[in-house]
Coordinates of C-alpha atoms and ligand atoms in Angstrom, one line a residue:
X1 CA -37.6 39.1 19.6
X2 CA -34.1 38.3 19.3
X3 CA -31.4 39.2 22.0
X4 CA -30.8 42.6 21.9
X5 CA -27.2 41.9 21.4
X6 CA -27.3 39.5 18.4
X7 CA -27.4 42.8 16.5
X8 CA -24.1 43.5 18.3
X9 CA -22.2 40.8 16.2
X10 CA -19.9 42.2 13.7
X11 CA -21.1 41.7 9.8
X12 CA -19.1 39.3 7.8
X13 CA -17.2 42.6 5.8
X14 CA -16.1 44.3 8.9
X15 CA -14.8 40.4 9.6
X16 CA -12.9 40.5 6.8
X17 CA -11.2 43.5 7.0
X18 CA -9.2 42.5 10.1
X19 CA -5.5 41.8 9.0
X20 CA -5.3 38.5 10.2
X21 CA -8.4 37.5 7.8
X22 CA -6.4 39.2 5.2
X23 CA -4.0 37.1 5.4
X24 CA -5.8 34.4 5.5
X25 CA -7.8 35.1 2.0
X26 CA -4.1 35.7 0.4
X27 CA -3.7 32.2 1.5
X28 CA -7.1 30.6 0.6
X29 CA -8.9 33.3 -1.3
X30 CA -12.2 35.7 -1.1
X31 CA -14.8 33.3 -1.0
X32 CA -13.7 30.8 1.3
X33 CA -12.6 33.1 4.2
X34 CA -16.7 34.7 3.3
X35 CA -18.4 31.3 3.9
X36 CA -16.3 30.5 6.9
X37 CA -17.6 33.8 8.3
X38 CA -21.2 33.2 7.6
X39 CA -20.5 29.9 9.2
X40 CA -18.6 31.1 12.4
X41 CA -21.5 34.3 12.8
X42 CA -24.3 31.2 12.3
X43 CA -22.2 29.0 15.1
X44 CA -22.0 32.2 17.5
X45 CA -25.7 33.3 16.9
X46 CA -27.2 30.2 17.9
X47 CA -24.7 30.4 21.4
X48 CA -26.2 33.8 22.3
X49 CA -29.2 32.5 21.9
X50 CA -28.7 30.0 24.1
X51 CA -27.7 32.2 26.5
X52 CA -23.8 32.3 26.0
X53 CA -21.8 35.7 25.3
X54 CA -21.0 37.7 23.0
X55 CA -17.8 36.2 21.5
X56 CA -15.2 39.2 21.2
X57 CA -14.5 40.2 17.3
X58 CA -11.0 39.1 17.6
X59 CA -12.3 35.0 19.0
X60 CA -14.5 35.1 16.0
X61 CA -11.9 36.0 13.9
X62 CA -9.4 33.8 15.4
X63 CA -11.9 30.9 15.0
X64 CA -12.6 31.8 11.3
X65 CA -9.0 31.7 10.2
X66 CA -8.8 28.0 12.0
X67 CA -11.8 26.8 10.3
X68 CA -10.1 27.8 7.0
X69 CA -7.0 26.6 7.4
X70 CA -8.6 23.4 8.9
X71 CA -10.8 23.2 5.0
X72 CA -7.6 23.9 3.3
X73 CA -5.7 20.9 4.6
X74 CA -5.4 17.9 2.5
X75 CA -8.0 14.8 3.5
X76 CA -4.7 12.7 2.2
X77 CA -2.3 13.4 4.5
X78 CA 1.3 11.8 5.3
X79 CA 2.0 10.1 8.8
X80 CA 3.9 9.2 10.9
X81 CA 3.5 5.2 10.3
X82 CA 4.5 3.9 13.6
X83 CA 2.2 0.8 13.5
X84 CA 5.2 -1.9 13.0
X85 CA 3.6 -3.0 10.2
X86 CA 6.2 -1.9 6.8
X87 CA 3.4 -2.2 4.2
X88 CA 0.3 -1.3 5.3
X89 CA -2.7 -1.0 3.3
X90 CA -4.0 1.6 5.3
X91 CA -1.7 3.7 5.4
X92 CA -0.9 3.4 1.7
X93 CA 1.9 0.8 1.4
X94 CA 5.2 1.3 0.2
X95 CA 6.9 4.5 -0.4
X96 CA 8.0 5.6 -3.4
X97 CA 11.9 5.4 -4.5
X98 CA 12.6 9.7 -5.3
X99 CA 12.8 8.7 -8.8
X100 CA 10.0 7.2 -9.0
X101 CA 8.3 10.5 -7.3
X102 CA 10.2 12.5 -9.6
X103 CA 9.2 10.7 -12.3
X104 CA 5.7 11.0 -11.7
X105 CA 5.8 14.6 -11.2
X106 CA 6.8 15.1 -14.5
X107 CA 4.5 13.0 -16.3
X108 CA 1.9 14.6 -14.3
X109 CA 2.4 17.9 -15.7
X110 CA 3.4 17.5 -19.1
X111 CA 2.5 15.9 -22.2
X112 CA 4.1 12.6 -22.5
X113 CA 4.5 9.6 -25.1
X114 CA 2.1 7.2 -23.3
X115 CA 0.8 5.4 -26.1
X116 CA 3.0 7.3 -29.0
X117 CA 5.9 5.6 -30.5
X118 CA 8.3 8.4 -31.0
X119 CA 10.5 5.9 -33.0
X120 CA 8.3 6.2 -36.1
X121 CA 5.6 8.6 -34.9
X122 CA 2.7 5.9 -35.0
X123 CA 0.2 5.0 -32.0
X124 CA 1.7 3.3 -28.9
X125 CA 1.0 1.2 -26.3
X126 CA 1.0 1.9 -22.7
X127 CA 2.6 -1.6 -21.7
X128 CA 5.5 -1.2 -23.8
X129 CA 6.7 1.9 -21.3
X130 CA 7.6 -1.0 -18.9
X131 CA 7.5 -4.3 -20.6
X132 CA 11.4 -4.2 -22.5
X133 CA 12.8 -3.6 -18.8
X134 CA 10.0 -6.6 -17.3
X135 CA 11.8 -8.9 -19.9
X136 CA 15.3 -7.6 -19.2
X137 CA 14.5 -8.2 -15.4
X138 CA 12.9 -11.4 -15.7
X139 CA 15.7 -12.9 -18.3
X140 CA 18.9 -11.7 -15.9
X141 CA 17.4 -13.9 -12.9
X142 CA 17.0 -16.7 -15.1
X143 CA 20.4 -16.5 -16.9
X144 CA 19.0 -15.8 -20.2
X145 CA 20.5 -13.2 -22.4
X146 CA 18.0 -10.3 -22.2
X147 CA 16.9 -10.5 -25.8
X148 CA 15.8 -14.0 -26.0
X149 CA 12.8 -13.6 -23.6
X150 CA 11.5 -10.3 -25.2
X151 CA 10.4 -12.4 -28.0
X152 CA 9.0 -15.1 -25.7
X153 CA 7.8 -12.5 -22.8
X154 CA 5.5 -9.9 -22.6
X155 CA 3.7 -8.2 -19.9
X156 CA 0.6 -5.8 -19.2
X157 CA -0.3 -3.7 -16.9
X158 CA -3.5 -2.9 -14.5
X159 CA -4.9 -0.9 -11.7
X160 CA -3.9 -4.0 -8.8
X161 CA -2.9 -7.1 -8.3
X162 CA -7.0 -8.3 -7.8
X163 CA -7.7 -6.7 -11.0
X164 CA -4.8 -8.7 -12.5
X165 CA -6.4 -12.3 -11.5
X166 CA -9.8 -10.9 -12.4
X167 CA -8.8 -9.9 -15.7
X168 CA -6.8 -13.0 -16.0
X169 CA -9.3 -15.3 -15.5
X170 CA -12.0 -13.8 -17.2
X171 CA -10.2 -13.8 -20.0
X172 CA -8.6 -17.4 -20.0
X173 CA -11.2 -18.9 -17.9
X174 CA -14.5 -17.5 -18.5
X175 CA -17.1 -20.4 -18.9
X176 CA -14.6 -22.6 -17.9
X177 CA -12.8 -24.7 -15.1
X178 CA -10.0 -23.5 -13.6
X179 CA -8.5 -26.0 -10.9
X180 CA -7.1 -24.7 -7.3
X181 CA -6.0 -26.3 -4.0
X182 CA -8.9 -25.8 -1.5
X183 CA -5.4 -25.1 1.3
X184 CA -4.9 -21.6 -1.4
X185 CA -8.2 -20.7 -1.4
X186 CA -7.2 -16.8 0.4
X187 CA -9.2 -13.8 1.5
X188 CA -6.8 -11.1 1.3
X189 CA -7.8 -8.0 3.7
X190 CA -10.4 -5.5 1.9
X191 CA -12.2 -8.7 0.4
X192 CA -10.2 -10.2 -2.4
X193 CA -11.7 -13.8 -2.2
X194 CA -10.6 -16.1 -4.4
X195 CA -13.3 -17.7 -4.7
X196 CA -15.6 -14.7 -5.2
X197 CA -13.2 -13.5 -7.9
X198 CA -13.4 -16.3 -9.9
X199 CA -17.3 -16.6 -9.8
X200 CA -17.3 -13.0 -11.3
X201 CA -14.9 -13.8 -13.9
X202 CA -17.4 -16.4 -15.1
X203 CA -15.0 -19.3 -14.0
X204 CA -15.8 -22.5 -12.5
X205 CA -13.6 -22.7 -9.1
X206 CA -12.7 -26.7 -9.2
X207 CA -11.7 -27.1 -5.3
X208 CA -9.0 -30.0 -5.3
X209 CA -7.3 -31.7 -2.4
X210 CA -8.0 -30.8 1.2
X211 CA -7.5 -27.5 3.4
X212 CA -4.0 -29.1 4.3
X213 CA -2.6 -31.6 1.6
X214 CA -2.8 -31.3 -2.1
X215 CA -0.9 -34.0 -4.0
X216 CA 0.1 -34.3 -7.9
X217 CA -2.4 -36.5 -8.5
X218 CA -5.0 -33.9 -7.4
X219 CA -4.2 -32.0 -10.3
X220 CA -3.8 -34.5 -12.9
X221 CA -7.0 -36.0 -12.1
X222 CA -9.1 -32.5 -11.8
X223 CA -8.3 -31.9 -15.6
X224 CA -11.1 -32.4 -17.5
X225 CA -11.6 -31.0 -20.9
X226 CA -13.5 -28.2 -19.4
X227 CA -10.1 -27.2 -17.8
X228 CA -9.1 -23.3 -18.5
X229 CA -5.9 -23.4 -16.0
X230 CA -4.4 -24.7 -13.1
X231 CA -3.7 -22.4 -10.4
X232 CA -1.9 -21.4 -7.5
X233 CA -2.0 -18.8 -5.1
X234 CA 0.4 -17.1 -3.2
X235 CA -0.6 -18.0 0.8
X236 CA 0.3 -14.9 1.5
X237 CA -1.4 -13.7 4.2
X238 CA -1.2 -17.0 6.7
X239 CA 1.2 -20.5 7.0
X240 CA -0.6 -24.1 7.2
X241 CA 1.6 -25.5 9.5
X242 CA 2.6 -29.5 10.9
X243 CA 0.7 -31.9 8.6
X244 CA 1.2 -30.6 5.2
X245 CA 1.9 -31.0 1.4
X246 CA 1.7 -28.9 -1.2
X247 CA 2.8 -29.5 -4.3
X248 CA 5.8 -27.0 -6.1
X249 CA 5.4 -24.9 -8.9
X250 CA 7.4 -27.1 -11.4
X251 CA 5.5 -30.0 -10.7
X252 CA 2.0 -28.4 -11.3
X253 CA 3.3 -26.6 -14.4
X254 CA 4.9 -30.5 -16.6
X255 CA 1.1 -31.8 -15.3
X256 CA -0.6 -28.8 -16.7
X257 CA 1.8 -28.8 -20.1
X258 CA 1.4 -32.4 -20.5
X259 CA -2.5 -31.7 -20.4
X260 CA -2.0 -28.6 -22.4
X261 CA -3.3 -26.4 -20.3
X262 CA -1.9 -23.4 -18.9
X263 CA -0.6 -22.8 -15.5
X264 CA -1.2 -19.6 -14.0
X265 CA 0.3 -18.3 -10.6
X266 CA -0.6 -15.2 -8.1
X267 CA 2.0 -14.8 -6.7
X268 CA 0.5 -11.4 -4.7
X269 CA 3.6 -9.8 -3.4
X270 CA 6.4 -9.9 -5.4
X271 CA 9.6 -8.5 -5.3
X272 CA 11.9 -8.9 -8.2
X273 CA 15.2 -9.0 -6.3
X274 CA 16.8 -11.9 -4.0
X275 CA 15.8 -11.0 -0.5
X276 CA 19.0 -13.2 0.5
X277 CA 21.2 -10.3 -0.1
X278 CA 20.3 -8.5 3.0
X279 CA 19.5 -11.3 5.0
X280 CA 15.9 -11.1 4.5
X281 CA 13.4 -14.3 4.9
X282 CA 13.3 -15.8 1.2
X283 CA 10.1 -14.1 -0.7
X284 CA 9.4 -15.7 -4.1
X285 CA 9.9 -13.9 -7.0
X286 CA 8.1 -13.7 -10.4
X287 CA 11.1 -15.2 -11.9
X288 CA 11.3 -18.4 -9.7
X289 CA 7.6 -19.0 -10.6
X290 CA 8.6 -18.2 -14.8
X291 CA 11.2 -20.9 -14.6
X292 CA 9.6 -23.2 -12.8
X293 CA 7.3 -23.0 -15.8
X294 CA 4.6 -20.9 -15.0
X295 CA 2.8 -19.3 -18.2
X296 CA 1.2 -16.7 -16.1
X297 CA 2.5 -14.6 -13.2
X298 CA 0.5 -11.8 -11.6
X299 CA 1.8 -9.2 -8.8
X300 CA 1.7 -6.2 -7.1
X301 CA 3.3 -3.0 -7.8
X302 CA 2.8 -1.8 -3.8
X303 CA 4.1 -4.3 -1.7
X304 CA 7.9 -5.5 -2.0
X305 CA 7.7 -4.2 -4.8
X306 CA 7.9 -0.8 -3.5
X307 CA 6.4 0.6 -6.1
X308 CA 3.0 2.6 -7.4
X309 CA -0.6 1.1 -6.8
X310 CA -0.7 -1.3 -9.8
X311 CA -0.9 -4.7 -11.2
X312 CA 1.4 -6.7 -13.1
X313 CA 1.0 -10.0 -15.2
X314 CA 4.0 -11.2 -17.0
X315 CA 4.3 -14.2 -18.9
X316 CA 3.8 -16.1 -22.1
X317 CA 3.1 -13.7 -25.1
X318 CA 0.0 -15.2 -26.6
X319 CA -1.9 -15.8 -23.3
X320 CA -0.8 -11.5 -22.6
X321 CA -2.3 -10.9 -26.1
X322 CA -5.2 -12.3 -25.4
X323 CA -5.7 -10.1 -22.0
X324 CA -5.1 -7.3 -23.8
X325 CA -7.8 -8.1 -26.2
X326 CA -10.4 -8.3 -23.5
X327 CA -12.0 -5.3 -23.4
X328 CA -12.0 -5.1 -19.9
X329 CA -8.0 -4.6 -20.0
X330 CA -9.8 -1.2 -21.0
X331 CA -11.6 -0.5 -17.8
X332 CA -8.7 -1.7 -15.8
X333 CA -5.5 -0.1 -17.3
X334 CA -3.3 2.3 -15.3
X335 CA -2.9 6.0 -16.2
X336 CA 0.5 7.3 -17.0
X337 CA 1.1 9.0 -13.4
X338 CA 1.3 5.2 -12.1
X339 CA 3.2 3.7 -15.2
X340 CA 5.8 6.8 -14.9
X341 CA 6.4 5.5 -11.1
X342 CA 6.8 1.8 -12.1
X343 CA 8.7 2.4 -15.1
X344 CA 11.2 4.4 -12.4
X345 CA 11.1 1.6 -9.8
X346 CA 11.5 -0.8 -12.0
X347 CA 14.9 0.7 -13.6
X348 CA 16.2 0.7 -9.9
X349 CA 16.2 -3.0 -9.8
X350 CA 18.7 -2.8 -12.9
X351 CA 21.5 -2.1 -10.1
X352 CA 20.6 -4.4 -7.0
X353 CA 23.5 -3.1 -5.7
X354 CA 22.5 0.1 -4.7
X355 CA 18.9 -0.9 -4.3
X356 CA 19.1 -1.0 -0.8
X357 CA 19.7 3.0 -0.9
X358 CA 17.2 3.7 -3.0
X359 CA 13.8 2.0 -2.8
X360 CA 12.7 3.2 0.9
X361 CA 10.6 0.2 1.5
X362 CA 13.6 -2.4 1.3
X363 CA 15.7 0.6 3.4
X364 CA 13.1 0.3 6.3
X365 CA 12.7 -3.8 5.9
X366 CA 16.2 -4.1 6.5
X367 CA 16.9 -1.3 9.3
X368 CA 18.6 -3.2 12.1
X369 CA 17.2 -3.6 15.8
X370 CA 20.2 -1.6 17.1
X371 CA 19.8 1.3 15.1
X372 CA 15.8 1.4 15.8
X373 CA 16.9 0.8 19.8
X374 CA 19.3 3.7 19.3
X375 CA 16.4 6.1 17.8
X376 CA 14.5 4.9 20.7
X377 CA 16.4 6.0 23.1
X378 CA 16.8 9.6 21.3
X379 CA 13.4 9.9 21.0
X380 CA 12.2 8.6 24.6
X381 CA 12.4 11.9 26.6
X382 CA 9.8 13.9 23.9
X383 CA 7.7 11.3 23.7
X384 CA 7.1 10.9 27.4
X385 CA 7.1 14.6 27.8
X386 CA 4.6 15.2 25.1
X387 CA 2.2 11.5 27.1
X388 CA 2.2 13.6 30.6
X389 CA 3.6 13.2 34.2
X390 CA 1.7 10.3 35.1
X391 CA 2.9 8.0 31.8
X392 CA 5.6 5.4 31.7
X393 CA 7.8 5.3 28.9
X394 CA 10.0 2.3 28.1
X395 CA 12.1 1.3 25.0
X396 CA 11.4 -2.4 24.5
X397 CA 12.0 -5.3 21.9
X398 CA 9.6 -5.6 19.4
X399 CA 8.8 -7.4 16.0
X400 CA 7.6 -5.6 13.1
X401 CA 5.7 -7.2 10.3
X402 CA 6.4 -6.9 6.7
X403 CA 2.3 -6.3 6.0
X404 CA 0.0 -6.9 2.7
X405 CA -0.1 -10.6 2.7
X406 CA 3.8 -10.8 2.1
X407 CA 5.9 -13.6 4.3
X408 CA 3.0 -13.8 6.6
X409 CA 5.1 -15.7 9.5
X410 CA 8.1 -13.5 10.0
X411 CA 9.0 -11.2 12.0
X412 CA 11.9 -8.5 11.8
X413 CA 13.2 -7.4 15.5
X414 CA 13.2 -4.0 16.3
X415 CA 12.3 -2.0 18.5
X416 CA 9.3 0.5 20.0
X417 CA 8.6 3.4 22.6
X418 CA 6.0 1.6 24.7
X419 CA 3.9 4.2 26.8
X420 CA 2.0 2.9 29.8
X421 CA -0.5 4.5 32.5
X422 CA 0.2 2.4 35.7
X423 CA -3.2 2.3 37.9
X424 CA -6.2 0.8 37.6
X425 CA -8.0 1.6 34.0
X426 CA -5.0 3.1 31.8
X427 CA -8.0 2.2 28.9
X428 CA -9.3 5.8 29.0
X429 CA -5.8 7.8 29.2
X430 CA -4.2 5.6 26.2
X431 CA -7.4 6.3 24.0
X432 CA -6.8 10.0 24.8
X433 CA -3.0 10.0 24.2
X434 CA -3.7 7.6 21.2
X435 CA -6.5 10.4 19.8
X436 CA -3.7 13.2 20.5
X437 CA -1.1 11.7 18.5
X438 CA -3.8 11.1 15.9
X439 CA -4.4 15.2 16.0
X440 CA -1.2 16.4 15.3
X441 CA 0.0 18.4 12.2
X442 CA 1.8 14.6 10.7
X443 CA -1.1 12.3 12.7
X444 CA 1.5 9.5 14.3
X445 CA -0.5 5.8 13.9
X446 CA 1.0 3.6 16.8
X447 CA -1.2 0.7 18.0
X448 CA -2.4 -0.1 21.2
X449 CA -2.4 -3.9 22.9
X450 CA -2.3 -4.9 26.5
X451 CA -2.7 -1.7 28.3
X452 CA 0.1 0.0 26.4
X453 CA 0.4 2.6 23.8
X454 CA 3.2 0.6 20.8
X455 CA 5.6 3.1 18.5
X456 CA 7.4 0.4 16.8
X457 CA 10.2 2.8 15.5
X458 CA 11.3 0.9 12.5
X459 CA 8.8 3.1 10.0
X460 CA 10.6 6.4 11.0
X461 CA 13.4 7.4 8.8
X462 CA 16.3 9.1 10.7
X463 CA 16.0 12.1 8.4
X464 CA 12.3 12.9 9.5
X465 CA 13.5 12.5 13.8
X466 CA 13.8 16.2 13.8
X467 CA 10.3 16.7 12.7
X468 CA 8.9 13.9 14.6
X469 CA 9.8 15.7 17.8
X470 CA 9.5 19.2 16.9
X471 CA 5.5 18.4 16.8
X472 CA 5.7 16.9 20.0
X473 CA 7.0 20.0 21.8
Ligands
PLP1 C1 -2.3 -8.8 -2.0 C2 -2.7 -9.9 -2.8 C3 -3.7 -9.8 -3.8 C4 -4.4 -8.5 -4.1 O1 -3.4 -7.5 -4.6 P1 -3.8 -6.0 -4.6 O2 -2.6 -5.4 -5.3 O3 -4.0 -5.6 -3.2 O4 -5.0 -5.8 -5.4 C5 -4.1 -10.9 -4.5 N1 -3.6 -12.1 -4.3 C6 -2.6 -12.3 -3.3 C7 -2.1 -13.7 -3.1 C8 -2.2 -11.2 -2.6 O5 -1.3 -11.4 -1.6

């Protein structure tokens, strides 16, 4: 026999009928609000049972109205990105330019050109959305009038930077040798191993020199007539420091021209501006590795990018040809949401002048220590109100990395709101305050590291302060 008062729970209609569930199906609809009933009468039956109350109708219908609005939230949801680290993977990498959002918006929901050339009203093709401005890009830097490499140039596009080696090499080097320095064999973060990516492009992975000196010679000697490409590979994500040699992009492309092979470079990060300009540590650029005579060049749109999610390979024409013959170009290509965002990023590198303004990524790379120490001190009093009476909150120096693999050694000073417990295990109470921050409405990702809870404040725009601390209270 069940409890006598089960039968006392109200039914699912009479649920519904209160006015704060009918408010909540003109926000989500009928048959969601329905099935969050049934789920909240099945959580509340099995408590009676056990021995608990009756839950009152307006609890039930309080806790029905959170569990819908709770479904109706987006899994992807923007942070607060507090880590210190400017492009992180994690947490989605860089941020959009507003033209490249708006631009993407409107591809989304329309009809577009994407592969229609409304010149003469034949078929298109995708890459030619982006490649003119690529060659226009890549031929400024080098001092070339913009026409002459658009004959010579050309450029393709795919989902990432690992699909752009992949794609690379199984086209060029499938069944073949292609010829790397064992001190640029990487594993980037998520498992992009060189090595691996090779083997499943069909490539032979000829190791030369040692983990840290590779000398000319090295390269001239590993051609064989087996030889695809030479390679190099961006050490993006760490520094082999003291006893070194590597040898420079110019150098490794005369050998591999002189042997008549082509020279290929992933370059992994890549930003197409002169990080000089604001004083940022030198990055290289697709175009230093074009004129130093690289055939190939492959990037990513996310990191300095600051661009969409994609892949780039720019380089000689007949070798991009030839990757766009592959049929796996196909299963790789980018859909017109992403090339809509690049094409827009991309046209803000036209004016470097104002780039600064515009691409958000470069604006937080280049925020300076003061400012961040300033928003520190602003935001110090909500942060220690909202991590309780027995916290200690300080402003301290700190050093923010740029993230994705890009400039691996340097730092950028700034500055973080660094909460403490004093006592004995402060362990427990940062997990909890750590888990809390996680919970709110715009989760905020700090990092924890020697008993201390980290906001490194560089990743917080001033225009979003106000809604940074309006959560907290
Ligand atoms: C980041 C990186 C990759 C992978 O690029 P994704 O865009 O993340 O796929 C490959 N090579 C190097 C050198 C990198 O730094």
């Amino acid at each position: 026999m069940p409890p006598k008062n089960l039968s006392q729970l109200p039914s699912v209609d009479r649920l519904l009928a209160q006015p704060d569930l009918v408010d909540a199906i003109a926000r989500h609809g009928r048959q969601p609000l329905t099935d969050c009933a049934r789920a909240e009468l099945a959580a509340a039956r099995e408590l009676v049972r056990a021995g608990h109350g009756l839950p009152t109708a307006d609890a039930l219908a309080a806790a029905i109205v959170e569990r819908a609005d709770r479904l109706a939230r987006p899994n992807l949801r923007p942070v607060f990105n507090l880590t210190g680290t400017v492009l992180h993977t994690n947490l989605g990498r860089a941020l959009l330019a507003p033209e490249a959002v708006a631009a993407m918006a409107i591809a989304a929901g329309a009809p577009c050109a994407l592969e229609y050339d409304l010149a003469d009203g034949s078929r298109g093709d995708r890459d030619a959305l982006v490649e003119p401005l690529l060659a226009e890009l890549m031929a400024a830097a080098m001092g070339q009038s913009p026409q002459t490499p658009a004959k010579e140039f050309a450029a393709t596009i795919v989902n990432n930077n690992a699909a752009a080696v992949l794609l690379a090499l199984d086209t060029l080097a499938k069944g073949k040798e292609a010829v790397v320095s064992r001190g640029e064999l990487v594993e980037i973060g998520g498992a992009f191993r060189v090595p691996d990516i090779m083997r499943r492009a069909g490539a032979r992975l000829v190791e030369i020199g040692t983990t840290n000196r590779t000398h000319a010679k090295d390269y001239a000697e590993a051609i064989t007539a087996k030889t695809a490409l030479l390679m190099k590979v961006h050490t993006s994500n760490y520094a082999v420091v003291g006893f070194t040699k590597t040898v420079d992009e110019a150098e490794i492309a005369a050998i591999a021209h002189e042997r008549g092979v082509p020279f290929m470079v992933d370059l992994g990060s890549g930003t197409l501006a002169d990080f000089a300009r604001w004083k940022l540590p030198k990055e290289p650029t697709p175009q230093d590795s074009l004129a130093a005579g690289a055939d190939l060049v492959t990037f990513s749109g996310d990191k300095l990018l600051g661009g969409p999610q994609a892949g780039i390979i720019v380089g000689r024409k007949d070798l991009i040809a030839k990757i766009k013959k592959n049929p796996l170009k196909r299963a790789l290509r980018v859909g017109k949401v992403t090339l809509a965002a690049l094409e827009a990023t991309l046209r803000l590198y036209r004016d470097p002048d104002r780039l600064a303004e515009r691409l958000p990524t470069l604006r937080l790379l280049i925020r300076h220590e003061h400012d961040i120490a300033a928003q520190a001190e602003r935001l110090c009093p909500a942060v220690a109100d909202f991590a309780g009476e027995n916290s200690l909150v300080s402003i301290e120096p700190a050093m923010s990395q740029i993230g994705s693999g890009a400039l691996p050694v340097e730092r950028l000073a700034s500055a973080a709101l660094v909460v403490r417990y004093p006592g004995k295990r402060p362990g427990k109470q940062l997990a909890a305050l750590e888990a809390r921050l996680r919970g709110l409405p715009q989760p905020v990702i700090g990092r924890i590291a020697d008993d201390a809870l980290r906001l490194d404040l560089r990743c917080l725009d001033p225009a979003d302060e106000a809604r940074f601390v309006a959560q907290l209270q």
